[in-house]
């Protein structure tokens, strides 16, 4: 049984099913209705280096003084998560970050390749575009720095990059109202106009192939003599093996099983706008910490990170600022009325997803902590998880295994 029907859980279910296992997915909601619903929709084959905490003093000072839109925080939440943040900060040092990137890049570089057969088999080509993703810069200084970093990523990891100066960017994105300093076009990235829809479509494929999708409460998971049981709307479900893929809620279940998972939740919001002229690709307004993604339900503005308690009420400062600055770039149109969405990137402080056997329980597996790129990494993590469950061993699996991460899983 897989606990959690986000992109990570559904793709794990599909992979195990493909290898001949009988699989049930348990979720309290429908598939792809939480974090996998509301993201920016980019399958980020370019994101070879995981998102580190900046170590530049000026940047940190700007964060502390609330001068940026890409990160806001609540002091009390910050204090409560201090040990996780400290560990994340330490792992963001150049040497540790380089080591993490060497592993992370192996995952993201194959992500589109792992999505492809699922997109094909679920018949969802209409939701996925293969024309890349662009980071746009307003100032020459920021553009120049980004260009240098992009050149390094192209050289070190073979990432596809096209540099567009202000004129070229305006030509490739006629919806832009004015000429910016320039853009970095990440040509390997794929983008999706309905991330929740893609996840739900993968779930339909899983059901069509004989999988079972059931509503139930993962927190009812308990050990039995034969394996694991969970309560669902269709009665008790038993399985020899259970996989925790609960995204931002994973730590809740793990705590009941005697583990302390250090997870940092970075909240993000989105809103949709009925814009008359569409962007051709998702565009990150890098200096304002927002991504503008053309979606089937309108132009989606997705925000950066808010370090707040998971269950605290929404505060729309970043989204409102995002709306203001985006209106300066394109004809936004009116905001589409809908319930306010927000979700949490489930980040582990060593910036790697945790995939593999639970250290203290037989038949229990983890596939969680995908942070900023879970929509990208679901299918790739699924292959690694299934390999681990089948007893394969390789250096990448060992590095991602829960047992190898004593500072993250206590
Ligand atoms: C604003 C924003 C933008 C992002 N943009 C991108 C992007 O462009 N590209 C990218 O790759 N990633 C992006 N991400 C990150 C990505 O969305 C997440 O990493 C990914 O969705 C996590 O998937 P998941 O399956 O682990 O979690 P989820 O999709 O949250 O799935 C977890 C599931 O567990 C279920 N659950 C929880 N508790 C219980 C319980 N007690 N019982 C039963 N079920 C339960 C939930 O209902 C949910 O369905 C973004 C995130 C945010 C917030």
GROMACS .gro file of C-alpha atoms and ligand atoms in nm:
model
  463
    1UNK     CA    1   0.000   0.000   0.000
    2UNK     CA    2   0.109   0.351  -0.081
    3UNK     CA    3   0.006   0.622   0.165
    4UNK     CA    4  -0.043   0.948  -0.025
    5UNK     CA    5  -0.179   1.014  -0.373
    6UNK     CA    6   0.032   1.311  -0.475
    7UNK     CA    7   0.271   1.295  -0.771
    8UNK     CA    8   0.517   1.098  -0.556
    9UNK     CA    9   0.270   0.835  -0.430
   10UNK     CA   10   0.086   0.783  -0.760
   11UNK     CA   11   0.403   0.737  -0.963
   12UNK     CA   12   0.543   0.497  -0.699
   13UNK     CA   13   0.221   0.297  -0.730
   14UNK     CA   14   0.251   0.287  -1.111
   15UNK     CA   15   0.612   0.169  -1.097
   16UNK     CA   16   0.544  -0.109  -0.844
   17UNK     CA   17   0.239  -0.216  -1.043
   18UNK     CA   18   0.452  -0.230  -1.358
   19UNK     CA   19   0.688  -0.466  -1.177
   20UNK     CA   20   0.403  -0.705  -1.101
   21UNK     CA   21   0.295  -0.606  -0.749
   22UNK     CA   22  -0.066  -0.564  -0.643
   23UNK     CA   23  -0.092  -0.205  -0.518
   24UNK     CA   24  -0.348   0.006  -0.329
   25UNK     CA   25  -0.311   0.384  -0.284
   26UNK     CA   26  -0.468   0.541   0.023
   27UNK     CA   27  -0.543   0.911   0.052
   28UNK     CA   28  -0.796   1.115   0.245
   29UNK     CA   29  -0.857   1.320  -0.069
   30UNK     CA   30  -0.859   1.252  -0.443
   31UNK     CA   31  -0.528   1.207  -0.629
   32UNK     CA   32  -0.319   1.519  -0.694
   33UNK     CA   33  -0.536   1.756  -0.491
   34UNK     CA   34  -0.273   1.893  -0.251
   35UNK     CA   35   0.083   2.012  -0.319
   36UNK     CA   36   0.092   1.834  -0.654
   37UNK     CA   37  -0.210   2.040  -0.758
   38UNK     CA   38  -0.092   2.391  -0.690
   39UNK     CA   39   0.270   2.408  -0.801
   40UNK     CA   40   0.420   2.601  -1.094
   41UNK     CA   41   0.396   2.295  -1.320
   42UNK     CA   42   0.757   2.278  -1.434
   43UNK     CA   43   0.924   1.940  -1.483
   44UNK     CA   44   1.258   2.085  -1.394
   45UNK     CA   45   1.520   1.883  -1.579
   46UNK     CA   46   1.740   2.193  -1.538
   47UNK     CA   47   1.726   2.204  -1.156
   48UNK     CA   48   2.049   2.008  -1.110
   49UNK     CA   49   2.144   2.188  -0.791
   50UNK     CA   50   1.894   2.165  -0.507
   51UNK     CA   51   1.768   2.487  -0.354
   52UNK     CA   52   2.020   2.594  -0.089
   53UNK     CA   53   1.986   2.864   0.176
   54UNK     CA   54   2.189   3.158   0.041
   55UNK     CA   55   2.500   3.229   0.246
   56UNK     CA   56   2.561   3.579   0.113
   57UNK     CA   57   2.535   3.823   0.404
   58UNK     CA   58   2.350   4.091   0.202
   59UNK     CA   59   2.088   3.840   0.089
   60UNK     CA   60   2.040   3.711   0.443
   61UNK     CA   61   2.011   4.066   0.572
   62UNK     CA   62   1.745   4.139   0.311
   63UNK     CA   63   1.556   3.829   0.427
   64UNK     CA   64   1.587   3.932   0.791
   65UNK     CA   65   1.461   4.282   0.717
   66UNK     CA   66   1.172   4.155   0.507
   67UNK     CA   67   1.299   4.330   0.195
   68UNK     CA   68   1.243   4.043  -0.049
   69UNK     CA   69   0.937   3.873  -0.189
   70UNK     CA   70   1.094   3.530  -0.240
   71UNK     CA   71   1.106   3.458   0.133
   72UNK     CA   72   0.896   3.578   0.422
   73UNK     CA   73   0.872   3.431   0.769
   74UNK     CA   74   0.699   3.433   1.099
   75UNK     CA   75   0.941   3.467   1.392
   76UNK     CA   76   0.766   3.210   1.609
   77UNK     CA   77   0.766   2.950   1.333
   78UNK     CA   78   1.130   3.032   1.262
   79UNK     CA   79   1.226   2.969   1.624
   80UNK     CA   80   1.033   2.642   1.631
   81UNK     CA   81   1.215   2.518   1.322
   82UNK     CA   82   1.557   2.655   1.426
   83UNK     CA   83   1.736   2.315   1.444
   84UNK     CA   84   1.610   2.218   1.097
   85UNK     CA   85   1.706   2.558   0.956
   86UNK     CA   86   2.051   2.540   1.109
   87UNK     CA   87   2.111   2.198   0.964
   88UNK     CA   88   1.983   2.320   0.624
   89UNK     CA   89   2.213   2.624   0.649
   90UNK     CA   90   2.515   2.404   0.727
   91UNK     CA   91   2.436   2.175   0.436
   92UNK     CA   92   2.413   2.480   0.211
   93UNK     CA   93   2.789   2.546   0.250
   94UNK     CA   94   2.963   2.520  -0.090
   95UNK     CA   95   3.129   2.183  -0.022
   96UNK     CA   96   2.816   2.011   0.113
   97UNK     CA   97   2.597   2.169  -0.154
   98UNK     CA   98   2.829   2.042  -0.425
   99UNK     CA   99   2.804   1.689  -0.284
  100UNK     CA  100   2.426   1.712  -0.268
  101UNK     CA  101   2.415   1.846  -0.626
  102UNK     CA  102   2.624   1.553  -0.752
  103UNK     CA  103   2.343   1.323  -0.630
  104UNK     CA  104   2.049   1.550  -0.708
  105UNK     CA  105   2.158   1.609  -1.066
  106UNK     CA  106   2.144   1.233  -1.130
  107UNK     CA  107   1.776   1.244  -1.039
  108UNK     CA  108   1.660   1.556  -1.217
  109UNK     CA  109   1.854   1.493  -1.537
  110UNK     CA  110   1.646   1.181  -1.605
  111UNK     CA  111   1.314   1.326  -1.484
  112UNK     CA  112   1.159   1.406  -1.824
  113UNK     CA  113   1.270   1.067  -1.950
  114UNK     CA  114   1.086   0.900  -1.658
  115UNK     CA  115   0.771   1.111  -1.707
  116UNK     CA  116   0.755   1.045  -2.083
  117UNK     CA  117   0.610   0.689  -2.081
  118UNK     CA  118   0.351   0.792  -1.821
  119UNK     CA  119   0.244   1.098  -2.020
  120UNK     CA  120   0.219   0.873  -2.326
  121UNK     CA  121   0.029   0.587  -2.160
  122UNK     CA  122  -0.210   0.822  -1.981
  123UNK     CA  123  -0.273   1.011  -2.306
  124UNK     CA  124  -0.191   1.352  -2.159
  125UNK     CA  125   0.037   1.506  -2.422
  126UNK     CA  126  -0.206   1.797  -2.441
  127UNK     CA  127  -0.107   1.900  -2.084
  128UNK     CA  128   0.270   1.895  -2.137
  129UNK     CA  129   0.484   2.135  -2.340
  130UNK     CA  130   0.847   2.070  -2.425
  131UNK     CA  131   0.949   2.426  -2.503
  132UNK     CA  132   1.139   2.505  -2.182
  133UNK     CA  133   1.108   2.751  -1.900
  134UNK     CA  134   1.254   3.100  -1.864
  135UNK     CA  135   1.409   3.298  -1.577
  136UNK     CA  136   1.366   3.667  -1.658
  137UNK     CA  137   1.579   3.944  -1.512
  138UNK     CA  138   1.497   4.309  -1.484
  139UNK     CA  139   1.842   4.443  -1.395
  140UNK     CA  140   2.160   4.400  -1.598
  141UNK     CA  141   2.353   4.304  -1.286
  142UNK     CA  142   2.118   4.018  -1.194
  143UNK     CA  143   2.106   3.904  -1.557
  144UNK     CA  144   2.484   3.895  -1.580
  145UNK     CA  145   2.515   3.691  -1.258
  146UNK     CA  146   2.247   3.450  -1.379
  147UNK     CA  147   2.420   3.414  -1.714
  148UNK     CA  148   2.746   3.315  -1.543
  149UNK     CA  149   2.567   3.059  -1.328
  150UNK     CA  150   2.382   2.919  -1.630
  151UNK     CA  151   2.710   2.886  -1.823
  152UNK     CA  152   2.855   2.691  -1.528
  153UNK     CA  153   2.552   2.459  -1.512
  154UNK     CA  154   2.572   2.399  -1.887
  155UNK     CA  155   2.942   2.320  -1.859
  156UNK     CA  156   2.929   2.106  -1.544
  157UNK     CA  157   2.606   1.914  -1.599
  158UNK     CA  158   2.520   1.952  -1.967
  159UNK     CA  159   2.204   2.150  -1.890
  160UNK     CA  160   2.044   2.301  -2.202
  161UNK     CA  161   2.060   2.682  -2.184
  162UNK     CA  162   1.974   2.958  -2.429
  163UNK     CA  163   2.061   3.311  -2.332
  164UNK     CA  164   1.807   3.564  -2.454
  165UNK     CA  165   1.891   3.933  -2.435
  166UNK     CA  166   1.610   4.179  -2.370
  167UNK     CA  167   1.507   4.202  -2.738
  168UNK     CA  168   1.520   3.826  -2.793
  169UNK     CA  169   1.311   3.767  -2.480
  170UNK     CA  170   1.051   4.012  -2.598
  171UNK     CA  171   1.036   3.840  -2.935
  172UNK     CA  172   0.997   3.495  -2.781
  173UNK     CA  173   0.739   3.623  -2.530
  174UNK     CA  174   0.526   3.881  -2.709
  175UNK     CA  175   0.300   3.904  -2.403
  176UNK     CA  176   0.575   4.104  -2.224
  177UNK     CA  177   0.484   4.469  -2.204
  178UNK     CA  178   0.838   4.594  -2.184
  179UNK     CA  179   1.195   4.504  -2.256
  180UNK     CA  180   1.378   4.347  -1.962
  181UNK     CA  181   1.752   4.299  -1.920
  182UNK     CA  182   1.721   3.943  -2.049
  183UNK     CA  183   1.628   3.586  -1.977
  184UNK     CA  184   1.785   3.246  -1.926
  185UNK     CA  185   1.585   2.990  -2.119
  186UNK     CA  186   1.619   2.638  -1.974
  187UNK     CA  187   1.554   2.434  -2.283
  188UNK     CA  188   1.544   2.086  -2.120
  189UNK     CA  189   1.256   2.168  -1.886
  190UNK     CA  190   0.903   2.053  -1.968
  191UNK     CA  191   0.599   2.235  -1.843
  192UNK     CA  192   0.246   2.135  -1.758
  193UNK     CA  193  -0.071   2.341  -1.783
  194UNK     CA  194  -0.251   2.141  -1.513
  195UNK     CA  195  -0.022   1.968  -1.259
  196UNK     CA  196  -0.311   1.833  -1.051
  197UNK     CA  197  -0.474   1.709  -1.372
  198UNK     CA  198  -0.156   1.531  -1.482
  199UNK     CA  199  -0.131   1.358  -1.141
  200UNK     CA  200  -0.500   1.262  -1.153
  201UNK     CA  201  -0.449   1.133  -1.509
  202UNK     CA  202  -0.160   0.914  -1.389
  203UNK     CA  203  -0.393   0.788  -1.113
  204UNK     CA  204  -0.655   0.696  -1.375
  205UNK     CA  205  -0.388   0.500  -1.561
  206UNK     CA  206  -0.302   0.317  -1.236
  207UNK     CA  207  -0.669   0.227  -1.185
  208UNK     CA  208  -0.710   0.123  -1.550
  209UNK     CA  209  -0.419  -0.116  -1.502
  210UNK     CA  210  -0.594  -0.278  -1.205
  211UNK     CA  211  -0.475  -0.060  -0.915
  212UNK     CA  212  -0.693   0.025  -0.618
  213UNK     CA  213  -0.745   0.388  -0.507
  214UNK     CA  214  -0.913   0.419  -0.169
  215UNK     CA  215  -1.002   0.706   0.065
  216UNK     CA  216  -0.867   0.651   0.412
  217UNK     CA  217  -0.661   0.796   0.693
  218UNK     CA  218  -0.291   0.716   0.673
  219UNK     CA  219  -0.253   0.800   1.041
  220UNK     CA  220  -0.443   0.479   1.119
  221UNK     CA  221  -0.148   0.274   0.989
  222UNK     CA  222  -0.053  -0.006   1.226
  223UNK     CA  223   0.176  -0.307   1.227
  224UNK     CA  224   0.018  -0.649   1.207
  225UNK     CA  225   0.166  -0.998   1.212
  226UNK     CA  226   0.152  -1.013   0.830
  227UNK     CA  227   0.255  -0.656   0.755
  228UNK     CA  228   0.053  -0.335   0.777
  229UNK     CA  229  -0.313  -0.233   0.808
  230UNK     CA  230  -0.493   0.093   0.751
  231UNK     CA  231  -0.855   0.203   0.796
  232UNK     CA  232  -1.032   0.320   0.482
  233UNK     CA  233  -1.385   0.401   0.367
  234UNK     CA  234  -1.391   0.054   0.216
  235UNK     CA  235  -1.285  -0.121   0.537
  236UNK     CA  236  -0.944  -0.228   0.661
  237UNK     CA  237  -0.675  -0.270   0.396
  238UNK     CA  238  -0.384  -0.504   0.466
  239UNK     CA  239  -0.055  -0.515   0.284
  240UNK     CA  240   0.280  -0.683   0.328
  241UNK     CA  241   0.457  -0.353   0.260
  242UNK     CA  242   0.364   0.011   0.316
  243UNK     CA  243   0.518   0.319   0.153
  244UNK     CA  244   0.492   0.661   0.319
  245UNK     CA  245   0.450   0.926   0.046
  246UNK     CA  246   0.260   1.188   0.242
  247UNK     CA  247   0.461   1.491   0.125
  248UNK     CA  248   0.429   1.771   0.385
  249UNK     CA  249   0.234   1.543   0.622
  250UNK     CA  250   0.494   1.264   0.630
  251UNK     CA  251   0.640   1.367   0.967
  252UNK     CA  252   0.299   1.329   1.135
  253UNK     CA  253   0.280   0.960   1.057
  254UNK     CA  254   0.648   0.900   1.120
  255UNK     CA  255   0.616   1.055   1.467
  256UNK     CA  256   0.351   0.795   1.554
  257UNK     CA  257   0.591   0.523   1.448
  258UNK     CA  258   0.873   0.657   1.666
  259UNK     CA  259   1.074   0.862   1.414
  260UNK     CA  260   1.153   1.230   1.425
  261UNK     CA  261   1.174   1.363   1.070
  262UNK     CA  262   1.341   1.699   1.031
  263UNK     CA  263   1.140   1.860   0.755
  264UNK     CA  264   1.120   2.227   0.665
  265UNK     CA  265   0.791   2.330   0.508
  266UNK     CA  266   0.816   2.621   0.267
  267UNK     CA  267   0.470   2.749   0.200
  268UNK     CA  268   0.372   2.884  -0.141
  269UNK     CA  269   0.051   3.042  -0.271
  270UNK     CA  270  -0.100   3.073  -0.613
  271UNK     CA  271  -0.367   3.279  -0.784
  272UNK     CA  272  -0.503   3.270  -1.141
  273UNK     CA  273  -0.567   3.558  -1.376
  274UNK     CA  274  -0.777   3.580  -1.689
  275UNK     CA  275  -0.504   3.737  -1.903
  276UNK     CA  276  -0.584   3.819  -2.263
  277UNK     CA  277  -0.238   3.739  -2.408
  278UNK     CA  278  -0.072   3.422  -2.285
  279UNK     CA  279   0.295   3.365  -2.215
  280UNK     CA  280   0.445   3.088  -2.427
  281UNK     CA  281   0.635   2.935  -2.131
  282UNK     CA  282   0.636   2.968  -1.755
  283UNK     CA  283   0.844   3.270  -1.664
  284UNK     CA  284   1.016   3.331  -1.333
  285UNK     CA  285   1.041   3.697  -1.238
  286UNK     CA  286   1.359   3.616  -1.051
  287UNK     CA  287   1.402   3.942  -0.864
  288UNK     CA  288   1.046   3.925  -0.734
  289UNK     CA  289   1.031   3.557  -0.636
  290UNK     CA  290   0.729   3.463  -0.847
  291UNK     CA  291   0.666   3.224  -1.135
  292UNK     CA  292   0.403   3.307  -1.396
  293UNK     CA  293   0.274   2.986  -1.553
  294UNK     CA  294   0.022   2.966  -1.837
  295UNK     CA  295  -0.230   2.710  -1.704
  296UNK     CA  296  -0.554   2.573  -1.839
  297UNK     CA  297  -0.745   2.767  -1.575
  298UNK     CA  298  -0.566   3.099  -1.644
  299UNK     CA  299  -0.227   3.256  -1.581
  300UNK     CA  300  -0.103   3.120  -1.249
  301UNK     CA  301   0.116   3.333  -1.025
  302UNK     CA  302   0.297   3.104  -0.779
  303UNK     CA  303   0.495   3.255  -0.494
  304UNK     CA  304   0.827   3.181  -0.323
  305UNK     CA  305   0.863   3.053   0.031
  306UNK     CA  306   0.686   3.153   0.350
  307UNK     CA  307   0.832   2.996   0.664
  308UNK     CA  308   0.519   2.970   0.874
  309UNK     CA  309   0.342   2.697   1.068
  310UNK     CA  310   0.175   2.446   0.836
  311UNK     CA  311  -0.170   2.500   0.974
  312UNK     CA  312  -0.154   2.879   1.015
  313UNK     CA  313  -0.403   3.090   0.814
  314UNK     CA  314  -0.301   3.232   0.475
  315UNK     CA  315  -0.125   3.570   0.460
  316UNK     CA  316  -0.134   3.704   0.106
  317UNK     CA  317   0.151   3.953   0.116
  318UNK     CA  318   0.371   3.764  -0.134
  319UNK     CA  319   0.086   3.693  -0.373
  320UNK     CA  320  -0.040   4.052  -0.361
  321UNK     CA  321   0.308   4.184  -0.426
  322UNK     CA  322   0.344   3.925  -0.703
  323UNK     CA  323   0.025   4.048  -0.865
  324UNK     CA  324   0.147   4.407  -0.854
  325UNK     CA  325   0.485   4.338  -1.012
  326UNK     CA  326   0.345   4.091  -1.266
  327UNK     CA  327   0.098   4.355  -1.385
  328UNK     CA  328   0.398   4.565  -1.477
  329UNK     CA  329   0.525   4.282  -1.703
  330UNK     CA  330   0.210   4.161  -1.876
  331UNK     CA  331  -0.159   4.242  -1.914
  332UNK     CA  332  -0.273   4.034  -1.619
  333UNK     CA  333  -0.649   4.066  -1.651
  334UNK     CA  334  -0.888   4.012  -1.363
  335UNK     CA  335  -0.815   3.763  -1.084
  336UNK     CA  336  -1.020   3.446  -1.123
  337UNK     CA  337  -1.241   3.386  -0.819
  338UNK     CA  338  -1.162   3.059  -0.645
  339UNK     CA  339  -1.079   2.940  -0.293
  340UNK     CA  340  -0.731   3.058  -0.193
  341UNK     CA  341  -0.482   2.775  -0.253
  342UNK     CA  342  -0.160   2.730  -0.061
  343UNK     CA  343   0.068   2.434  -0.016
  344UNK     CA  344   0.404   2.344   0.135
  345UNK     CA  345   0.724   2.230  -0.030
  346UNK     CA  346   0.835   1.935   0.186
  347UNK     CA  347   1.209   2.011   0.220
  348UNK     CA  348   1.465   1.801   0.405
  349UNK     CA  349   1.765   1.989   0.543
  350UNK     CA  350   2.018   1.795   0.337
  351UNK     CA  351   1.814   1.892   0.026
  352UNK     CA  352   1.768   1.533  -0.097
  353UNK     CA  353   1.452   1.324  -0.110
  354UNK     CA  354   1.445   1.028   0.128
  355UNK     CA  355   1.387   0.702  -0.056
  356UNK     CA  356   1.422   0.355   0.092
  357UNK     CA  357   1.368   0.120   0.383
  358UNK     CA  358   1.254   0.249   0.723
  359UNK     CA  359   1.537   0.179   0.966
  360UNK     CA  360   1.324   0.050   1.253
  361UNK     CA  361   1.042  -0.143   1.080
  362UNK     CA  362   1.018  -0.437   0.841
  363UNK     CA  363   0.807  -0.378   0.531
  364UNK     CA  364   0.796  -0.001   0.575
  365UNK     CA  365   0.939   0.231   0.308
  366UNK     CA  366   0.977   0.604   0.266
  367UNK     CA  367   0.943   0.813  -0.051
  368UNK     CA  368   0.922   1.169   0.077
  369UNK     CA  369   1.091   1.506   0.119
  370UNK     CA  370   1.092   1.615  -0.245
  371UNK     CA  371   1.104   1.984  -0.157
  372UNK     CA  372   1.100   2.222  -0.453
  373UNK     CA  373   1.092   1.949  -0.718
  374UNK     CA  374   0.847   1.673  -0.622
  375UNK     CA  375   0.635   1.726  -0.931
  376UNK     CA  376   0.951   1.674  -1.136
  377UNK     CA  377   1.093   1.385  -0.937
  378UNK     CA  378   0.794   1.158  -0.870
  379UNK     CA  379   0.856   0.906  -1.151
  380UNK     CA  380   1.234   0.896  -1.099
  381UNK     CA  381   1.197   0.843  -0.722
  382UNK     CA  382   0.948   0.566  -0.800
  383UNK     CA  383   1.209   0.373  -0.999
  384UNK     CA  384   1.462   0.408  -0.716
  385UNK     CA  385   1.205   0.308  -0.453
  386UNK     CA  386   1.106  -0.002  -0.648
  387UNK     CA  387   1.474  -0.090  -0.699
  388UNK     CA  388   1.533  -0.059  -0.323
  389UNK     CA  389   1.226  -0.273  -0.248
  390UNK     CA  390   1.361  -0.537  -0.483
  391UNK     CA  391   1.691  -0.542  -0.297
  392UNK     CA  392   1.905  -0.365  -0.557
  393UNK     CA  393   2.200  -0.169  -0.431
  394UNK     CA  394   2.387   0.119  -0.591
  395UNK     CA  395   2.562   0.427  -0.453
  396UNK     CA  396   2.275   0.665  -0.533
  397UNK     CA  397   2.024   0.444  -0.348
  398UNK     CA  398   2.255   0.416  -0.049
  399UNK     CA  399   2.294   0.793  -0.033
  400UNK     CA  400   1.917   0.855  -0.038
  401UNK     CA  401   1.833   0.577   0.209
  402UNK     CA  402   1.681   0.679   0.545
  403UNK     CA  403   1.949   0.488   0.737
  404UNK     CA  404   2.221   0.701   0.576
  405UNK     CA  405   2.062   1.024   0.703
  406UNK     CA  406   2.082   1.022   1.084
  407UNK     CA  407   2.077   1.402   1.103
  408UNK     CA  408   1.747   1.415   0.908
  409UNK     CA  409   1.568   1.111   1.051
  410UNK     CA  410   1.614   1.075   1.425
  411LIG     C1  411   0.413   2.719  -0.486
  411LIG     C2  412   0.482   2.589  -0.523
  411LIG     C3  413   0.539   2.577  -0.650
  411LIG     C4  414   0.604   2.457  -0.685
  411LIG     N1  415   0.650   2.443  -0.813
  411LIG     C5  416   0.705   2.323  -0.852
  411LIG     C6  417   0.747   2.303  -0.986
  411LIG     O1  418   0.731   2.388  -1.074
  411LIG     N2  419   0.805   2.185  -1.017
  411LIG     C7  420   0.823   2.085  -0.924
  411LIG     O2  421   0.878   1.980  -0.957
  411LIG     N3  422   0.780   2.100  -0.798
  411LIG     C8  423   0.722   2.216  -0.758
  411LIG     N4  424   0.680   2.233  -0.630
  411LIG     C9  425   0.701   2.124  -0.533
  411LIG    C10  426   0.603   2.010  -0.556
  411LIG     O3  427   0.471   2.060  -0.574
  411LIG    C11  428   0.605   1.913  -0.437
  411LIG     O4  429   0.738   1.874  -0.411
  411LIG    C12  430   0.526   1.787  -0.471
  411LIG     O5  431   0.394   1.820  -0.510
  411LIG    C13  432   0.521   1.694  -0.349
  411LIG     O6  433   0.446   1.580  -0.390
  411LIG     P1  434   0.402   1.473  -0.285
  411LIG     O7  435   0.331   1.366  -0.360
  411LIG     O8  436   0.518   1.436  -0.201
  411LIG     O9  437   0.301   1.553  -0.187
  411LIG     P2  438   0.146   1.589  -0.208
  411LIG    O10  439   0.116   1.619  -0.350
  411LIG    O11  440   0.111   1.691  -0.106
  411LIG    O12  441   0.074   1.453  -0.170
  411LIG    C14  442   0.063   1.409  -0.037
  411LIG    C15  443  -0.072   1.342  -0.022
  411LIG    O13  444  -0.084   1.291   0.112
  411LIG    C16  445  -0.219   1.300   0.149
  411LIG     N5  446  -0.233   1.293   0.295
  411LIG    C17  447  -0.178   1.372   0.388
  411LIG     N6  448  -0.212   1.332   0.512
  411LIG    C18  449  -0.291   1.222   0.496
  411LIG    C19  450  -0.356   1.135   0.586
  411LIG     N7  451  -0.348   1.149   0.718
  411LIG     N8  452  -0.427   1.033   0.536
  411LIG    C20  453  -0.438   1.014   0.402
  411LIG     N9  454  -0.378   1.094   0.312
  411LIG    C21  455  -0.305   1.197   0.359
  411LIG    C22  456  -0.263   1.434   0.092
  411LIG    O14  457  -0.405   1.440   0.080
  411LIG    C23  458  -0.189   1.436  -0.041
  411LIG    O15  459  -0.270   1.390  -0.149
  411LIG    C24  460   0.615   2.351  -0.591
  411LIG    C25  461   0.558   2.365  -0.464
  411LIG    C26  462   0.491   2.482  -0.430
  411LIG    C27  463   0.428   2.492  -0.294
   0.00000   0.00000   0.00000
